[in-house]
Short mmCIF file of C-alpha atoms in Angstrom, two decimals:
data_model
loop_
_atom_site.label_atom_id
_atom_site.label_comp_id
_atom_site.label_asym_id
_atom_site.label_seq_id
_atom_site.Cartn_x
_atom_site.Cartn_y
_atom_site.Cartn_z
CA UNK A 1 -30.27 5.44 25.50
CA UNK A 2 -34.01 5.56 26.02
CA UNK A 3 -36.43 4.49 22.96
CA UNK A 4 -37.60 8.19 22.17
CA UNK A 5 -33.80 9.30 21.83
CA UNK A 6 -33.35 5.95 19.55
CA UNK A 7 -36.50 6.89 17.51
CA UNK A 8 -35.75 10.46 16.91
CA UNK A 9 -31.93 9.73 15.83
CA UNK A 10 -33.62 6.66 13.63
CA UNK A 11 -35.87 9.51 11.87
CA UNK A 12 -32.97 12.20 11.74
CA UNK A 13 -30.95 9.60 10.20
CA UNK A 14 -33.69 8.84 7.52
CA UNK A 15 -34.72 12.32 6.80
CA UNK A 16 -31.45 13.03 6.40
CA UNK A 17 -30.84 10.56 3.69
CA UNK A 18 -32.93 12.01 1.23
CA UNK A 19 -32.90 15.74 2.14
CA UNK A 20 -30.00 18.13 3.37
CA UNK A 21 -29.16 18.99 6.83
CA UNK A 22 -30.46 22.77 6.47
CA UNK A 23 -33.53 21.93 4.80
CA UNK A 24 -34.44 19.35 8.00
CA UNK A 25 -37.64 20.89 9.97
CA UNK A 26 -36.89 20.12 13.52
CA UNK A 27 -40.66 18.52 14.17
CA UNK A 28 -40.44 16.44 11.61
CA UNK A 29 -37.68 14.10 13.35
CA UNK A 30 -40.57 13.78 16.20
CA UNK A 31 -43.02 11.88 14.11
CA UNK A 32 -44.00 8.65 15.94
CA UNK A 33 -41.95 9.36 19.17
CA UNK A 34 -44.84 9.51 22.26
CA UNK A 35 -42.91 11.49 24.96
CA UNK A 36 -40.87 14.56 24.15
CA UNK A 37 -37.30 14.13 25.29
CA UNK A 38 -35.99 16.79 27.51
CA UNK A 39 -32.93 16.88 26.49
CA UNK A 40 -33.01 18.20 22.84
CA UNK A 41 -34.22 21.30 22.36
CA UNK A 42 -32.47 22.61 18.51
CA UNK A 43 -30.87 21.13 15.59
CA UNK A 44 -27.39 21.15 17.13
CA UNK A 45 -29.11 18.29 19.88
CA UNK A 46 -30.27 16.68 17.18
CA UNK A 47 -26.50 15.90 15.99
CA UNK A 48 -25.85 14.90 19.78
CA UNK A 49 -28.12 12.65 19.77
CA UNK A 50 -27.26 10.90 16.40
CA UNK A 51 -23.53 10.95 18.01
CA UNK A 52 -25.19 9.09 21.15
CA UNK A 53 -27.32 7.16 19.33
CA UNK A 54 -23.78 5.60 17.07
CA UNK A 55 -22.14 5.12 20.83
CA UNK A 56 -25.05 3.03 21.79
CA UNK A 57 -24.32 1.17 18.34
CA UNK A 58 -20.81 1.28 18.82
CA UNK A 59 -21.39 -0.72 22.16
CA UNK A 60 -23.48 -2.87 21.16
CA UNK A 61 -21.87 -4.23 18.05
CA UNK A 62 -18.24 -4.63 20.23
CA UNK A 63 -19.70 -6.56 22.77
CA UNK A 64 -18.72 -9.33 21.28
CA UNK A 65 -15.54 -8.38 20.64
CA UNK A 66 -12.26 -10.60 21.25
CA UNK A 67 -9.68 -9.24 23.33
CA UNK A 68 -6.28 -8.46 21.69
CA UNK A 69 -3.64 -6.13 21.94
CA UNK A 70 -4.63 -2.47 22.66
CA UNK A 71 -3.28 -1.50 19.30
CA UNK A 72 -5.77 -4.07 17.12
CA UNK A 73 -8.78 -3.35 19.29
CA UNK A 74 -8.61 0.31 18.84
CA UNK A 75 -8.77 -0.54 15.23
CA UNK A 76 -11.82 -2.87 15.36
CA UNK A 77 -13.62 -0.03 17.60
CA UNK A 78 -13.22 2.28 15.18
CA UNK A 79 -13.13 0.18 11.94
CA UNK A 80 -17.03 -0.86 13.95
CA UNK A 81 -17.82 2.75 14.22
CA UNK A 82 -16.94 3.38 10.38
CA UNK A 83 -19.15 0.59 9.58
CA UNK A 84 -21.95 1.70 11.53
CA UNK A 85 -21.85 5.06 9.18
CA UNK A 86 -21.03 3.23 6.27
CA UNK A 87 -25.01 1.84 6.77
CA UNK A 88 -25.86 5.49 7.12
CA UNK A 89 -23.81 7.05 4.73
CA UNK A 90 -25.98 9.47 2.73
CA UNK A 91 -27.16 10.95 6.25
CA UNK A 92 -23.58 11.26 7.45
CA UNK A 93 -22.27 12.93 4.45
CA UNK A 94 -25.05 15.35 4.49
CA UNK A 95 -24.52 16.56 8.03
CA UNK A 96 -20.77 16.81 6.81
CA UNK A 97 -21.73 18.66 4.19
CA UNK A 98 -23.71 21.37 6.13
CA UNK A 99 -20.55 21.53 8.20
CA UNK A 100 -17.96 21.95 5.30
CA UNK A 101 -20.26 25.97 4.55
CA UNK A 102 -20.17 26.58 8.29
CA UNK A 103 -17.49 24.55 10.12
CA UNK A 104 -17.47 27.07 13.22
CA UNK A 105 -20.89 25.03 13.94
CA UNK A 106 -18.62 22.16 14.54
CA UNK A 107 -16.67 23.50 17.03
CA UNK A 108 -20.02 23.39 19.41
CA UNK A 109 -20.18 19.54 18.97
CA UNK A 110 -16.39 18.64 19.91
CA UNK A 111 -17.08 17.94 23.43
CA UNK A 112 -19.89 15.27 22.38
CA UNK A 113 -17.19 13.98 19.82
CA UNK A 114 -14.86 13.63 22.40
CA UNK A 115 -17.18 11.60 24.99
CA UNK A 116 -17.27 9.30 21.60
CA UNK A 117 -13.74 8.40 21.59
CA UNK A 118 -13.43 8.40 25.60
CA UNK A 119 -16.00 5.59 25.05
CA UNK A 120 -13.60 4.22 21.79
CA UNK A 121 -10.65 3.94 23.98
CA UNK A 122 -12.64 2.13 26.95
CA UNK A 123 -14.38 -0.19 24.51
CA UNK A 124 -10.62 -0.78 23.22
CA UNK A 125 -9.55 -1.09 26.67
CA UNK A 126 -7.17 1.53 26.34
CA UNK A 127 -5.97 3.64 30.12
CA UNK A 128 -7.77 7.26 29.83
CA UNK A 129 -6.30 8.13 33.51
CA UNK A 130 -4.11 11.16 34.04
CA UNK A 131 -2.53 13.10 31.70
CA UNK A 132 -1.23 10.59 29.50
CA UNK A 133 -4.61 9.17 28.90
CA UNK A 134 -5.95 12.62 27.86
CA UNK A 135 -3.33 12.80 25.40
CA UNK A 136 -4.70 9.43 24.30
CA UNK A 137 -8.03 10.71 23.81
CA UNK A 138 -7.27 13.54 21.89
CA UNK A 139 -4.62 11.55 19.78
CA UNK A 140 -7.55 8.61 19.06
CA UNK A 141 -9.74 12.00 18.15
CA UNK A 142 -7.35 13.36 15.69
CA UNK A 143 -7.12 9.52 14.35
CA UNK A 144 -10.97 9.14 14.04
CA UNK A 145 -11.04 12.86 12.38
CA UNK A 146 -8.20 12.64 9.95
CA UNK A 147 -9.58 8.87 8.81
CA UNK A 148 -13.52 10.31 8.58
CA UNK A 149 -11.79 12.37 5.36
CA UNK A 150 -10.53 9.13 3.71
CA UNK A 151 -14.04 7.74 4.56
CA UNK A 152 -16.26 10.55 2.64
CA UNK A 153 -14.40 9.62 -0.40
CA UNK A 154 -13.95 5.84 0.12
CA UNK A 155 -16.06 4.48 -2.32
CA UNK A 156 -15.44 1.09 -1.69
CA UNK A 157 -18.25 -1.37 -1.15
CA UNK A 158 -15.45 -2.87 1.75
CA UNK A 159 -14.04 1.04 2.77
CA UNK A 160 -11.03 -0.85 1.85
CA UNK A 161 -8.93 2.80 1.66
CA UNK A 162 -10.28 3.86 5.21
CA UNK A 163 -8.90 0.65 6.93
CA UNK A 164 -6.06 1.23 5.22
CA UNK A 165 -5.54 4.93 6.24
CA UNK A 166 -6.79 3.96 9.76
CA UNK A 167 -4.12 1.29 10.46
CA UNK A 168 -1.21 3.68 8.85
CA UNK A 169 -2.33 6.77 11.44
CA UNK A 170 -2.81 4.29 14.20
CA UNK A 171 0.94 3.21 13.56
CA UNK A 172 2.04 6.54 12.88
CA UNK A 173 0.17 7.52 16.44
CA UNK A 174 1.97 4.54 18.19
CA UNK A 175 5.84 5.51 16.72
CA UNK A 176 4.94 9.42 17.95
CA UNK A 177 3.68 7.97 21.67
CA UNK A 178 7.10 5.82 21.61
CA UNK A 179 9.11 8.93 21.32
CA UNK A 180 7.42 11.22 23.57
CA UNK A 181 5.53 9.52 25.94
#
């Protein structure tokens, strides 16, 4: 991710903490950022490029990260993910927001959500080849999605509740892959 992407997701992030997702003007995310991207051109890039910009997080906070079974790393990815919009949480809860009065706009974005967790299950180590792995992709999507609704209500200082709903639908994705996979 170049700097100007980094810089304009940085200032969409902070806007976005203090006002709402609708009342965002699109120049105001450019302040400070020297060369125009090409590559975002309306609000809904905007939202790409936040959704890039936590990938490039993701990475680099699970760099680091000790290999274990396939099951426990998926957690950490995503437990890392969650903690990366725990820091932004005012921002993230405002795009949701925007969302919750017009969720077909959603719908545009599901192909960058699901790059995200094709990147979660490689950062997990976790096959994406063939059919089986595109199952897996969707399944860790459907994981991610039904735990981000535990998260907007978490009000935990530790998101205590969201690791604990994560690690239930992880098992309860696991017992479901035993049976038909």
């Amino acid at each position: 991710m170049n700097k100007e992407n980094i810089l304009i997701a940085k200032n969409t992030l902070r806007i976005l903490s203090k006002k709402t997702w609708n009342n965002i003007e699109f120049n105001d995310v450019f302040k400070g950022v020297k060369k125009l991207p090409k590559n975002i051109y309306n609000k809904e890039d905007l939202l790409k490029n936040i959704n890039r910009y936590i990938d490039y997080l993701l990475t680099s906070d699970t760099k680091s990260m000790e290999s274990s079974s396939k099951r426990d790393m998926l957690f950490e990815v995503i437990m890392a993910r969650f903690d990366i919009l725990q820091k932004n949480r005012n921002s993230i809860l405002n795009i949701y927001k925007s969302f919750k009065s017009k969720p077909q706009k959603l719908l545009k974005l599901i192909p960058s959500f699901l790059e995200s967790m094709l990147l979660t299950a490689k950062l997990a180590k976790i096959n994406t080849k063939n059919i089986k792995g595109s199952i897996k992709i969707k399944g860790i999507f459907l994981i991610y999605i039904a735990t981000f609704f535990v998260w907007k209500d978490d009000n935990t200082i530790s998101i205590e509740k969201t690791m604990t709903s994560l690690d239930k639908y992880i098992d309860n994705a696991e017992s479901l892959t035993k049976n038909i996979l």
